[in-house]
Tab-separated table of N, CA and C and ligand atoms in Angstrom:
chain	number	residue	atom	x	y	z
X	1	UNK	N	0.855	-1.183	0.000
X	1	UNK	CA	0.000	0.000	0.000
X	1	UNK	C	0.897	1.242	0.000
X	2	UNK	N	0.632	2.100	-0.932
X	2	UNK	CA	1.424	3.664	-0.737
X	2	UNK	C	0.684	4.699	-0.821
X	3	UNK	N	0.980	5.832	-0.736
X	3	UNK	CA	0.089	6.717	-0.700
X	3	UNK	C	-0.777	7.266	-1.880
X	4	UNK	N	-0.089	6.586	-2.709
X	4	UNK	CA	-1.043	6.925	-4.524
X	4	UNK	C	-2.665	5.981	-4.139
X	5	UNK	N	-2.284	4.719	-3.293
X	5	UNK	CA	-3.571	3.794	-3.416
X	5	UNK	C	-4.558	4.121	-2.419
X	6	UNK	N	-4.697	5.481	-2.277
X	6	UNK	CA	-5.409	6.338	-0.909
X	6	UNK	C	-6.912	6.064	-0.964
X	7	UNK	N	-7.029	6.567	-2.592
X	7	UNK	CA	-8.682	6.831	-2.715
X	7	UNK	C	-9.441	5.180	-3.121
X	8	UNK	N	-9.008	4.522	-3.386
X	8	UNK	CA	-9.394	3.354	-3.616
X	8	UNK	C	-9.534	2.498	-2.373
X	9	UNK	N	-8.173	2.782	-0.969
X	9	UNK	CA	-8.309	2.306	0.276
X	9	UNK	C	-9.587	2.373	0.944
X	10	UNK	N	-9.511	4.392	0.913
X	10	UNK	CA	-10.400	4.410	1.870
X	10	UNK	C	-11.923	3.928	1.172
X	11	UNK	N	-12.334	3.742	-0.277
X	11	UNK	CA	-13.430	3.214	-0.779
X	11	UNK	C	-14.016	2.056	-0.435
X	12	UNK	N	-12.878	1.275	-0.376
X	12	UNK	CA	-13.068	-0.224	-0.157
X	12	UNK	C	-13.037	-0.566	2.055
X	13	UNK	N	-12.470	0.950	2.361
X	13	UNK	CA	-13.086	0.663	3.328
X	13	UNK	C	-13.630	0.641	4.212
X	14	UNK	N	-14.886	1.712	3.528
X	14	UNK	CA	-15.858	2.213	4.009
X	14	UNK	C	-17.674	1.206	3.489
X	15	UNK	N	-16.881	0.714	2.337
X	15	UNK	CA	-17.875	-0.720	2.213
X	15	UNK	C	-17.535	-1.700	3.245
X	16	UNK	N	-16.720	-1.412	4.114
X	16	UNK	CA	-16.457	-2.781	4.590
X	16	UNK	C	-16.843	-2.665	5.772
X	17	UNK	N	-16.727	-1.432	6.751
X	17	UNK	CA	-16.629	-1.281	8.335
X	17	UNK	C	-17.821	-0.118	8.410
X	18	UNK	N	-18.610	-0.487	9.922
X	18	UNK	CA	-19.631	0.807	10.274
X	18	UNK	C	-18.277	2.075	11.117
X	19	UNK	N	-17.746	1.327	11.158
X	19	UNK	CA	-16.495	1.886	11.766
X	19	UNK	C	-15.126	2.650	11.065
X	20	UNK	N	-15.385	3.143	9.644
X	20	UNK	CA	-14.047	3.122	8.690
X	20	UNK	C	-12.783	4.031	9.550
X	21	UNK	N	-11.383	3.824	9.155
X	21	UNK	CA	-10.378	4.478	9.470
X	21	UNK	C	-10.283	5.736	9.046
X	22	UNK	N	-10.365	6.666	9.248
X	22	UNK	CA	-10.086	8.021	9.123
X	22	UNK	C	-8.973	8.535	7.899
X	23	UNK	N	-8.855	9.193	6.522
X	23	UNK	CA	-7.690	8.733	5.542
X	23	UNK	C	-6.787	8.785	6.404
X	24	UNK	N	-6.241	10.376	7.497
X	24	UNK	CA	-5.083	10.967	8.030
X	24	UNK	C	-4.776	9.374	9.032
X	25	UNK	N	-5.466	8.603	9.386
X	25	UNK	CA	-4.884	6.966	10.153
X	25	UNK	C	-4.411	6.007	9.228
X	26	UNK	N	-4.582	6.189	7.737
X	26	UNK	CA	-3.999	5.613	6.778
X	26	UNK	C	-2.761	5.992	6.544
X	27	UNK	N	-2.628	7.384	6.118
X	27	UNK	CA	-1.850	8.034	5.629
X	27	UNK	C	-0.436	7.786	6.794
X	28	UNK	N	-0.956	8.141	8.165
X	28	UNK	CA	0.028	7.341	9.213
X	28	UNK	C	0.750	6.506	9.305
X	29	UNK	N	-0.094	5.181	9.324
X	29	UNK	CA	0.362	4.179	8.900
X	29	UNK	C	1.642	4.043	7.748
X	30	UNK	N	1.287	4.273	6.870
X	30	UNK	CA	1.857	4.454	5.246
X	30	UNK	C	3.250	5.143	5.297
X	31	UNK	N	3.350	6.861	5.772
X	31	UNK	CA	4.007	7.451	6.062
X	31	UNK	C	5.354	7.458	7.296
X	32	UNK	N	4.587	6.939	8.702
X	32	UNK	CA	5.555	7.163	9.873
X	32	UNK	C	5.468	6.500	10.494
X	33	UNK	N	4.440	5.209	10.441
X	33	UNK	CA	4.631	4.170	11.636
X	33	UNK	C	5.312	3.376	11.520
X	34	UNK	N	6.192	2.877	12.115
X	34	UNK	CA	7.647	2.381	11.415
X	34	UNK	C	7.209	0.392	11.941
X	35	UNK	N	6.489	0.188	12.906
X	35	UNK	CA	5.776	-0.585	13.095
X	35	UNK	C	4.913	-1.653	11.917
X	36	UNK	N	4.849	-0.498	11.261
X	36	UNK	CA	3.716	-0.742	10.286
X	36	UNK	C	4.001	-1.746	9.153
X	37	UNK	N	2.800	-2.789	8.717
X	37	UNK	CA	3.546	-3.083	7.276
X	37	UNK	C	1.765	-3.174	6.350
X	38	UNK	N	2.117	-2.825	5.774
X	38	UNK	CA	0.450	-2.691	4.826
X	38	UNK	C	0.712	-2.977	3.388
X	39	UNK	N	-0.586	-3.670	3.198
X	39	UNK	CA	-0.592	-4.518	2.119
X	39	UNK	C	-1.765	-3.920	1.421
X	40	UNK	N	-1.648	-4.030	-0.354
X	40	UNK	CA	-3.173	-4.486	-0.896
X	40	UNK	C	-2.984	-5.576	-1.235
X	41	UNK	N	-4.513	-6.256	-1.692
X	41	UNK	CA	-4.285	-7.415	-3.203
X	41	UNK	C	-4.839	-6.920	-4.132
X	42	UNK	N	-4.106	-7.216	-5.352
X	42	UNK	CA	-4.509	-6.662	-6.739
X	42	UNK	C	-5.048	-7.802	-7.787
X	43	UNK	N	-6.079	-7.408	-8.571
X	43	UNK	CA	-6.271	-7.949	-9.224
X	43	UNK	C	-7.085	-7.495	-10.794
X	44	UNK	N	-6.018	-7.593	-11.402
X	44	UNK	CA	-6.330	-6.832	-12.669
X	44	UNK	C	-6.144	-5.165	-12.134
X	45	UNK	N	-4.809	-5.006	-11.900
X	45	UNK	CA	-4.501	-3.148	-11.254
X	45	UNK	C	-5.595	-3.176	-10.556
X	46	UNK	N	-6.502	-4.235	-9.896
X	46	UNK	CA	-7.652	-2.923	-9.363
X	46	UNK	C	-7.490	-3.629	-7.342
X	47	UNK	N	-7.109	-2.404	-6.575
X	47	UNK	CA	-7.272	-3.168	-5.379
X	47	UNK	C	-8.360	-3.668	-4.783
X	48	UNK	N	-8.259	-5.002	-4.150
X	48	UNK	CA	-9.399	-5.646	-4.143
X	48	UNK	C	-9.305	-5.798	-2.530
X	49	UNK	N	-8.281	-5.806	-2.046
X	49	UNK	CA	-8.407	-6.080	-0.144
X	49	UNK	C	-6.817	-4.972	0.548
X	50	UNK	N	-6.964	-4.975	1.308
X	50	UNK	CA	-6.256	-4.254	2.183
X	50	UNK	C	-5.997	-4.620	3.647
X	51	UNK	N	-4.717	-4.011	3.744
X	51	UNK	CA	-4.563	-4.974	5.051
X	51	UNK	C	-3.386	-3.774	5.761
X	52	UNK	N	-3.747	-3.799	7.106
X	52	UNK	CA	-2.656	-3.055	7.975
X	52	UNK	C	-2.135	-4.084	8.936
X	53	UNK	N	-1.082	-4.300	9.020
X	53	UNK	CA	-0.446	-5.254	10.553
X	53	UNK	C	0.312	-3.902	11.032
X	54	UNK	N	0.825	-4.731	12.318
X	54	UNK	CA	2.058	-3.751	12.925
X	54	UNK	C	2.792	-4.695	13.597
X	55	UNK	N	3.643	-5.071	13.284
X	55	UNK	CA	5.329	-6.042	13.983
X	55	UNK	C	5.579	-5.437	15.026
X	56	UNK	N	5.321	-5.842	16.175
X	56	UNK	CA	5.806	-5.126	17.427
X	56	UNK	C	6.545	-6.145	18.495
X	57	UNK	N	8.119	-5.577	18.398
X	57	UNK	CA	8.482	-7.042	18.932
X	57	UNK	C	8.849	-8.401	17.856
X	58	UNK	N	7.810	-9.360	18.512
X	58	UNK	CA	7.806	-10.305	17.952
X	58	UNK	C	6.053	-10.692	17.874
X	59	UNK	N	5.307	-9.716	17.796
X	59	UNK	CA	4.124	-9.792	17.607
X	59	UNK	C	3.390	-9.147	16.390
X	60	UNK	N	2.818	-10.278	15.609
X	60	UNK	CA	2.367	-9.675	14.438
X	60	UNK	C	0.606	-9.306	15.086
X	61	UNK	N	0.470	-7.721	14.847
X	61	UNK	CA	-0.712	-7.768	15.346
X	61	UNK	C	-2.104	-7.214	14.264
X	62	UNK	N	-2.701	-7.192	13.824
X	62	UNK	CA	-3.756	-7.063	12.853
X	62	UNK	C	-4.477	-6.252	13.101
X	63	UNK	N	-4.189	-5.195	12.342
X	63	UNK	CA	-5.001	-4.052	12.913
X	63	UNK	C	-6.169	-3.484	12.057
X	64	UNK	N	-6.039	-3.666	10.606
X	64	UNK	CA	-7.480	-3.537	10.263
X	64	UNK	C	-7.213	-4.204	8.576
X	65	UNK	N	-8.535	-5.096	7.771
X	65	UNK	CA	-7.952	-5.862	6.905
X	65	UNK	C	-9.616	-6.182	6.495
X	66	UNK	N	-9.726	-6.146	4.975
X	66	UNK	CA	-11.102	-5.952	4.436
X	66	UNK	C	-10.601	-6.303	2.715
X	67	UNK	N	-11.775	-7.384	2.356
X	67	UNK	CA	-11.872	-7.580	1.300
X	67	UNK	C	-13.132	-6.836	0.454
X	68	UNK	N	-12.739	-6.283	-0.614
X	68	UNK	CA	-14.282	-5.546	-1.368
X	68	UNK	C	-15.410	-6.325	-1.570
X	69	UNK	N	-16.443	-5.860	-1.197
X	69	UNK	CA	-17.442	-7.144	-1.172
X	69	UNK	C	-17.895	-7.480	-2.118
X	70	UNK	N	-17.386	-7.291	-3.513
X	70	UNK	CA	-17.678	-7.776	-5.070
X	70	UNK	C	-16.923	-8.862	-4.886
X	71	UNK	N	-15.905	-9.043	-4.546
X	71	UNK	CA	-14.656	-10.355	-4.391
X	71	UNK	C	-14.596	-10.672	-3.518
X	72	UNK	N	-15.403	-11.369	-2.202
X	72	UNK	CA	-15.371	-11.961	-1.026
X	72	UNK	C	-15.491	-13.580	-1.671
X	73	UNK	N	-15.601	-14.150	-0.822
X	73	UNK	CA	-15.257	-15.681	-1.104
X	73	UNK	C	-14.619	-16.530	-2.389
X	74	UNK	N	-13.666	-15.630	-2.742
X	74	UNK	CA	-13.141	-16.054	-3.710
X	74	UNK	C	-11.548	-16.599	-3.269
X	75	UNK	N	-10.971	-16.481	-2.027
X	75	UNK	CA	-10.531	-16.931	-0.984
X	75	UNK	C	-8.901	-15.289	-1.232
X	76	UNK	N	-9.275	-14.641	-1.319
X	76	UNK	CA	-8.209	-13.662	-1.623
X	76	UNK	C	-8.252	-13.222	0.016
X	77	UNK	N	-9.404	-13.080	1.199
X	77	UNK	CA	-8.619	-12.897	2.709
X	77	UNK	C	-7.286	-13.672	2.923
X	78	UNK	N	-7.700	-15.158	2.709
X	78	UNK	CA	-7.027	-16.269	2.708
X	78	UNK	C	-5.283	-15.817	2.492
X	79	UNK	N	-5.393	-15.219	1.460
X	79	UNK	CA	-4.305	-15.322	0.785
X	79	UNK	C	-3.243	-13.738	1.295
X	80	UNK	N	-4.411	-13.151	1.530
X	80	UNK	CA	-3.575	-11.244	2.299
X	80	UNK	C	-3.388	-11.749	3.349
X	81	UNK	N	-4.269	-12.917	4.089
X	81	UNK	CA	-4.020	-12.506	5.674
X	81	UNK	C	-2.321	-13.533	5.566
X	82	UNK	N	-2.771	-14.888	4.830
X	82	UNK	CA	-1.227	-16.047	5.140
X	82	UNK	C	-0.160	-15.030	4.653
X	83	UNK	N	-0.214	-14.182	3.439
X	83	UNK	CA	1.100	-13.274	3.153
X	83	UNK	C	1.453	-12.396	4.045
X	84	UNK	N	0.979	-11.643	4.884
X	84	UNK	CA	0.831	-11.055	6.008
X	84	UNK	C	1.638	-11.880	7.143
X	85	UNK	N	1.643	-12.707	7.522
X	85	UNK	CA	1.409	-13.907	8.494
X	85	UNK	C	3.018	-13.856	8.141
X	86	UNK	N	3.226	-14.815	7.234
X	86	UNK	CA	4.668	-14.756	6.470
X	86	UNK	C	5.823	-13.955	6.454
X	87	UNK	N	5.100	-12.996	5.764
X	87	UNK	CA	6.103	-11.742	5.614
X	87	UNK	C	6.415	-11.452	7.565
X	88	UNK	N	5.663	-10.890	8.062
X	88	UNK	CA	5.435	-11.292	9.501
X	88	UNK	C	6.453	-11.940	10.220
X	89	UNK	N	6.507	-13.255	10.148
X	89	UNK	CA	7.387	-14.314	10.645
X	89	UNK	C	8.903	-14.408	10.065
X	90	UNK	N	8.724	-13.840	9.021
X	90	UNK	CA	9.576	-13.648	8.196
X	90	UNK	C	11.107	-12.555	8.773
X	91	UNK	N	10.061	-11.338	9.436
X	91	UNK	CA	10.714	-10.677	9.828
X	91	UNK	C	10.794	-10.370	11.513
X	92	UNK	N	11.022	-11.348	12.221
X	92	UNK	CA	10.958	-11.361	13.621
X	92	UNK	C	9.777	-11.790	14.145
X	93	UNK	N	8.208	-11.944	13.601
X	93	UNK	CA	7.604	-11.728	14.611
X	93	UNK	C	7.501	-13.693	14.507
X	94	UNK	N	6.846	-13.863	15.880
X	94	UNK	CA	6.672	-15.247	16.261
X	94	UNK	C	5.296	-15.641	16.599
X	95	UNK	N	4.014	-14.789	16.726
X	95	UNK	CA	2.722	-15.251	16.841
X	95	UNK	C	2.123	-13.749	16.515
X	96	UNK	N	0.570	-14.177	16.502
X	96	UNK	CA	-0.316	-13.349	15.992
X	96	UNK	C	-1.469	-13.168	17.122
X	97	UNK	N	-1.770	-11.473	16.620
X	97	UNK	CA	-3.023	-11.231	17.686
X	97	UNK	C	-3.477	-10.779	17.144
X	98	UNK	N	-5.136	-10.416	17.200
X	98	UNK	CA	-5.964	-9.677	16.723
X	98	UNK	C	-7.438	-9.342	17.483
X	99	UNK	N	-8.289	-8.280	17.251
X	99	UNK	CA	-9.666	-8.360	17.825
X	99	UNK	C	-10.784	-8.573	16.755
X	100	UNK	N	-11.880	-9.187	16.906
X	100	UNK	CA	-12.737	-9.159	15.696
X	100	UNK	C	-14.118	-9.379	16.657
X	101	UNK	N	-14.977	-8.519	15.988
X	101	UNK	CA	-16.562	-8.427	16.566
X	101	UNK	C	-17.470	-9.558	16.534
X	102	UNK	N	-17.406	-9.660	17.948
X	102	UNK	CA	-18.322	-10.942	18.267
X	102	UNK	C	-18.929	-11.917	17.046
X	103	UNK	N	-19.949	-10.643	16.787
X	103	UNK	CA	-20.933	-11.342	15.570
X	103	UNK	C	-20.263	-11.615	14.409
X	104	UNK	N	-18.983	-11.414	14.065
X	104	UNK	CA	-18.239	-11.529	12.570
X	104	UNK	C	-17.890	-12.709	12.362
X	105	UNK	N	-18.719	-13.787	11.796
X	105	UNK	CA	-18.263	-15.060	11.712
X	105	UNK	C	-17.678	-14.930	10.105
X	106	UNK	N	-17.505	-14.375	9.568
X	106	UNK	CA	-16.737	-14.942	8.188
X	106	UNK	C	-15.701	-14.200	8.861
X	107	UNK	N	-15.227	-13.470	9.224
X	107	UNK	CA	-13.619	-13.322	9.767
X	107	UNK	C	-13.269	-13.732	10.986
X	108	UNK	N	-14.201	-14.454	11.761
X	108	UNK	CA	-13.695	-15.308	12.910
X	108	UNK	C	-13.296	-16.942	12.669
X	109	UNK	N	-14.216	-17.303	11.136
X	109	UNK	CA	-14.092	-18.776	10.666
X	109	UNK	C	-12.303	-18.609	10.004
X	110	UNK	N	-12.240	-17.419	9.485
X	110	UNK	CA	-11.024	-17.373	8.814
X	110	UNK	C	-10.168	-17.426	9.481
X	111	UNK	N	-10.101	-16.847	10.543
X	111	UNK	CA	-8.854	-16.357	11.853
X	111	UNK	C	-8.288	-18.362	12.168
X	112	UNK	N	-9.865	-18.474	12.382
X	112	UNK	CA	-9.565	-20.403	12.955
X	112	UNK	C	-8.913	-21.278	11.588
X	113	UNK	N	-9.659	-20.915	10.311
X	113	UNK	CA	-8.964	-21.522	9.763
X	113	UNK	C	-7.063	-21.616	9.331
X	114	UNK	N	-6.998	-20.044	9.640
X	114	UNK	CA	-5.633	-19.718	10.004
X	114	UNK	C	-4.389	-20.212	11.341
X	115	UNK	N	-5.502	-20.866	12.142
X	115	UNK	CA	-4.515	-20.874	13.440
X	115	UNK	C	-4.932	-20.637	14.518
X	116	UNK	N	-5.545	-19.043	14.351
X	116	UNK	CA	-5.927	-18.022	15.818
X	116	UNK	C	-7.111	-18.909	16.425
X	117	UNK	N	-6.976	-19.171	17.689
X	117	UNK	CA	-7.692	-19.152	18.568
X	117	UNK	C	-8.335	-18.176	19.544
X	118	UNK	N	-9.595	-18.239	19.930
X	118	UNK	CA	-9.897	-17.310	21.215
X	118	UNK	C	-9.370	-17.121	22.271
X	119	UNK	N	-8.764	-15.996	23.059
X	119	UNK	CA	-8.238	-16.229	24.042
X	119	UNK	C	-8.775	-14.976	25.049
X	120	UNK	N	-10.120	-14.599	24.860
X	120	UNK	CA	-10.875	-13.564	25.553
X	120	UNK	C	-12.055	-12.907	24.681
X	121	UNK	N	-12.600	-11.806	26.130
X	121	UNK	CA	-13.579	-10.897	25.907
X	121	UNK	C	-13.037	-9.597	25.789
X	122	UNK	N	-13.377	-9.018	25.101
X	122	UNK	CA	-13.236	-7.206	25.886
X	122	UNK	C	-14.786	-6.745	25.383
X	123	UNK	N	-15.490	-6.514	26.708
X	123	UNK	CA	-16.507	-6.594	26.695
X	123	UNK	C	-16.983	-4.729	26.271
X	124	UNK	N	-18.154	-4.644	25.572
X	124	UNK	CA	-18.608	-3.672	24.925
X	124	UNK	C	-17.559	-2.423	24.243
X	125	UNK	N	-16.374	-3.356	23.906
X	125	UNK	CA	-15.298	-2.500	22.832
X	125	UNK	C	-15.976	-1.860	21.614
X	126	UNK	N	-16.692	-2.198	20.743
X	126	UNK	CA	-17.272	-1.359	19.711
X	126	UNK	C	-17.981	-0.314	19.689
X	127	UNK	N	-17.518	1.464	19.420
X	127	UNK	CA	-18.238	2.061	19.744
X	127	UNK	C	-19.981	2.264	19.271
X	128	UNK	N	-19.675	2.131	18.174
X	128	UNK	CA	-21.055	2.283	17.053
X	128	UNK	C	-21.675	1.614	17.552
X	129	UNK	N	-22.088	-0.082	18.366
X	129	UNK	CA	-23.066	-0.457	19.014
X	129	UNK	C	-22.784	-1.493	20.063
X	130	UNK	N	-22.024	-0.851	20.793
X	130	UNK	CA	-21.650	-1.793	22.049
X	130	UNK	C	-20.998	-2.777	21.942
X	131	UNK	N	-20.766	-3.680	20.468
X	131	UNK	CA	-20.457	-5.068	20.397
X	131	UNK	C	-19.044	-5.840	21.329
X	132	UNK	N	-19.229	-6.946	21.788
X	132	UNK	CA	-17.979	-7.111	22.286
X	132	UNK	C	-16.902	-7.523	21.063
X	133	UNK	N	-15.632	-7.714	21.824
X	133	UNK	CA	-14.337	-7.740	20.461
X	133	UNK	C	-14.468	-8.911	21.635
X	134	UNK	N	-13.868	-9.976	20.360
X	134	UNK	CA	-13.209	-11.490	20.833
X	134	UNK	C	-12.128	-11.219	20.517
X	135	UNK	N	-10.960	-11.418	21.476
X	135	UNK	CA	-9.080	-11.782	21.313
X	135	UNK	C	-8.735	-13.112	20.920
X	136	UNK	N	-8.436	-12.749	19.488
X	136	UNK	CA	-7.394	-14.028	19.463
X	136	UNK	C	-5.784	-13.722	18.867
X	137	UNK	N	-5.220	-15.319	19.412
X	137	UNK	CA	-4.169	-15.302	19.066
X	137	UNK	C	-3.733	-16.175	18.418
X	138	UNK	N	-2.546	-16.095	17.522
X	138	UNK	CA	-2.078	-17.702	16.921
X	138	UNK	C	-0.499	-17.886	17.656
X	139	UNK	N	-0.371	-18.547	18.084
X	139	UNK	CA	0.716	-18.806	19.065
X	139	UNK	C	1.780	-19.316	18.277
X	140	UNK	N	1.789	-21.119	17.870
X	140	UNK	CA	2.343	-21.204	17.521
X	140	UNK	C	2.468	-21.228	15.915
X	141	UNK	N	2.259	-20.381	14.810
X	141	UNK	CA	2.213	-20.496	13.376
X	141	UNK	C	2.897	-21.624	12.753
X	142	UNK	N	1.901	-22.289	11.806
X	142	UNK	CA	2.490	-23.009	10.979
X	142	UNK	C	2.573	-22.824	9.742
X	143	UNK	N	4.166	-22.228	9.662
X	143	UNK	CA	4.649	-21.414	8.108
X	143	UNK	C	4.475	-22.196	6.611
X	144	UNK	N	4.246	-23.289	6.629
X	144	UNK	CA	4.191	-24.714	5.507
X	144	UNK	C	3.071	-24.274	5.652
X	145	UNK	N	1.631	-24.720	6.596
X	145	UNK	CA	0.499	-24.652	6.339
X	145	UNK	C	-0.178	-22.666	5.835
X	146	UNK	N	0.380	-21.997	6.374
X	146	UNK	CA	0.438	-20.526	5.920
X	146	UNK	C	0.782	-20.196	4.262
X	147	UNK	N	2.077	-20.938	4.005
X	147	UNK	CA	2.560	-20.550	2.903
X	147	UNK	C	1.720	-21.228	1.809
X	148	UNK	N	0.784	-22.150	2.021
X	148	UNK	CA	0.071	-23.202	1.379
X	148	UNK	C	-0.766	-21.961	0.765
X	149	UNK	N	-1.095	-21.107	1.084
X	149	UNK	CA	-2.504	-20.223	0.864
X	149	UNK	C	-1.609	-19.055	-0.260
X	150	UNK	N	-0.438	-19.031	-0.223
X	150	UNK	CA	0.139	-18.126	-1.031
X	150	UNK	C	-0.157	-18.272	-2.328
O	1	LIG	C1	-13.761	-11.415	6.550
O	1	LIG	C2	-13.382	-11.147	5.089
O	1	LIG	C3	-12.038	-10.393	5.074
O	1	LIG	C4	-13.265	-12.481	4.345
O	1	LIG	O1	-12.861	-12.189	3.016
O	1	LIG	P1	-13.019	-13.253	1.812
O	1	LIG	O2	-12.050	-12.866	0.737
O	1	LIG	O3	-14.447	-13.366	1.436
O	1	LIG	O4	-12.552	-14.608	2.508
O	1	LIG	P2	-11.968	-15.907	1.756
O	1	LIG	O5	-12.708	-16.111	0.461
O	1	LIG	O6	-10.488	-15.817	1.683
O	1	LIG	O7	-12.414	-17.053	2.766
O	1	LIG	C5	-11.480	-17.786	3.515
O	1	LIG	C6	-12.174	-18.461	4.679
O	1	LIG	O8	-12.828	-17.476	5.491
O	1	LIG	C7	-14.055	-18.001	6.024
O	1	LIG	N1	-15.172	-17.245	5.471
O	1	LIG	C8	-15.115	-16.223	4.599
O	1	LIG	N2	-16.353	-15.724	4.379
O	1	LIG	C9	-17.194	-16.459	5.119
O	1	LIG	C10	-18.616	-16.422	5.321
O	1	LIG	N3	-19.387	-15.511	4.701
O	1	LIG	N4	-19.148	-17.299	6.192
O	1	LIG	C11	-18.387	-18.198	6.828
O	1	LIG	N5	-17.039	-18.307	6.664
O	1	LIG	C12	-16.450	-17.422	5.827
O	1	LIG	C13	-14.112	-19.450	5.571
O	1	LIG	O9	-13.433	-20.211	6.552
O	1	LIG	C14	-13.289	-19.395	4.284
O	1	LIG	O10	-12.736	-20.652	3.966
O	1	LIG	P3	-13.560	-21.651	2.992
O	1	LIG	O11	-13.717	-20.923	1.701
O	1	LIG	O12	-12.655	-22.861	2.911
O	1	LIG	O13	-14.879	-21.895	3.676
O	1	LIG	C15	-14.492	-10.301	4.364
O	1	LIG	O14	-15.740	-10.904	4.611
O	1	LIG	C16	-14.552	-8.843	4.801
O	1	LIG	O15	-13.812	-7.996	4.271
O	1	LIG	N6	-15.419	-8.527	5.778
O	1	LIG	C17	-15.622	-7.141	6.239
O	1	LIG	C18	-14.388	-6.613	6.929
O	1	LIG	C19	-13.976	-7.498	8.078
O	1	LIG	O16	-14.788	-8.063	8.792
O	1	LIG	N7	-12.637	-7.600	8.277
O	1	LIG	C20	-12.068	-8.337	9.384
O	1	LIG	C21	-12.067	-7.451	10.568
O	1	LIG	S1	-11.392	-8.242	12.009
């Protein structure tokens, strides 16, 4: 992701969240968070998913990541989140965390099919309507079964 792929980011992801990122929290990211590593997927020049992590440590942590909903189940999460994961492990980190809203079962089935397990509540985290965030983590990654999705 760079800063040319701004207006297409924030498009795709404001279809995606009642919650979207603000551009100037993109542009952050992109620009000065040194933490940071952000991804699109492309397909046919056109971005189709987006993805922010942040390597902290040895923790790959997932901070916000959305496929356009013209191209959902075509398994392209699959494939941003394991490259993510990778690149990730790749460069120091050794497990994964993330939060995802209670009710979000197509990105909570994905998280499991990835690895992450539940490992908590944080109860009424969502501002827009109270929802709780479930914590998970993937502890120990398996880079063969990860890289499989590449
Ligand atoms: C969650 C999201 C990223 C999945 O994107 P996607 O490209 O459609 O997912 P994939 O096609 O790669 O699916 C991979 C796996 O995810 C799970 N999954 C995806 N969509 C699902 C659905 N609607 N219902 C149940 N499981 C689903 C399945 O386990 C699937 O594996 P399978 O095809 O073998 O069943 C997409 O729905 C999205 O952008 N949602 C809105 C934003 C969001 O919730 N982001 C995550 C925030 S934590």
């Amino acid at each position: 992701m760079t800063l040319k792929d701004l207006d297409e980011v924030i498009q795709l992801d404001h279809a995606s969240f009642s919650l979207p990122w603000p551009e100037s929290s993109f542009r952050f990211e992109i620009e000065k968070n040194e933490c940071s590593r952000c991804w699109v997927a492309l397909l046919d020049q056109r971005i189709v998913g987006i993805m922010v992590a942040w390597l902290i440590v040895d923790e790959i942590h997932i901070a916000t990541f959305a496929v356009d909903p013209v191209y959902r189940r075509q398994g392209i999460a699959q494939r941003l989140l394991a490259h993510t994961l990778v690149d990730g492990l790749n460069s120091g980190g050794e497990k994964g965390f993330l939060e995802v809203r209670e009710g979000n079962l197509p990105a909570r089935c994905l998280y499991e099919k990835l690895g992450f397990v539940d490992v908590g509540i944080r109860k009424n985290y969502y501002k827009d309507n109270g929802e709780n965030a479930v914590m998970m983590n993937l502890e120990h990654p398996n880079i063969d079964m990860l890289e499989s999705f590449l």
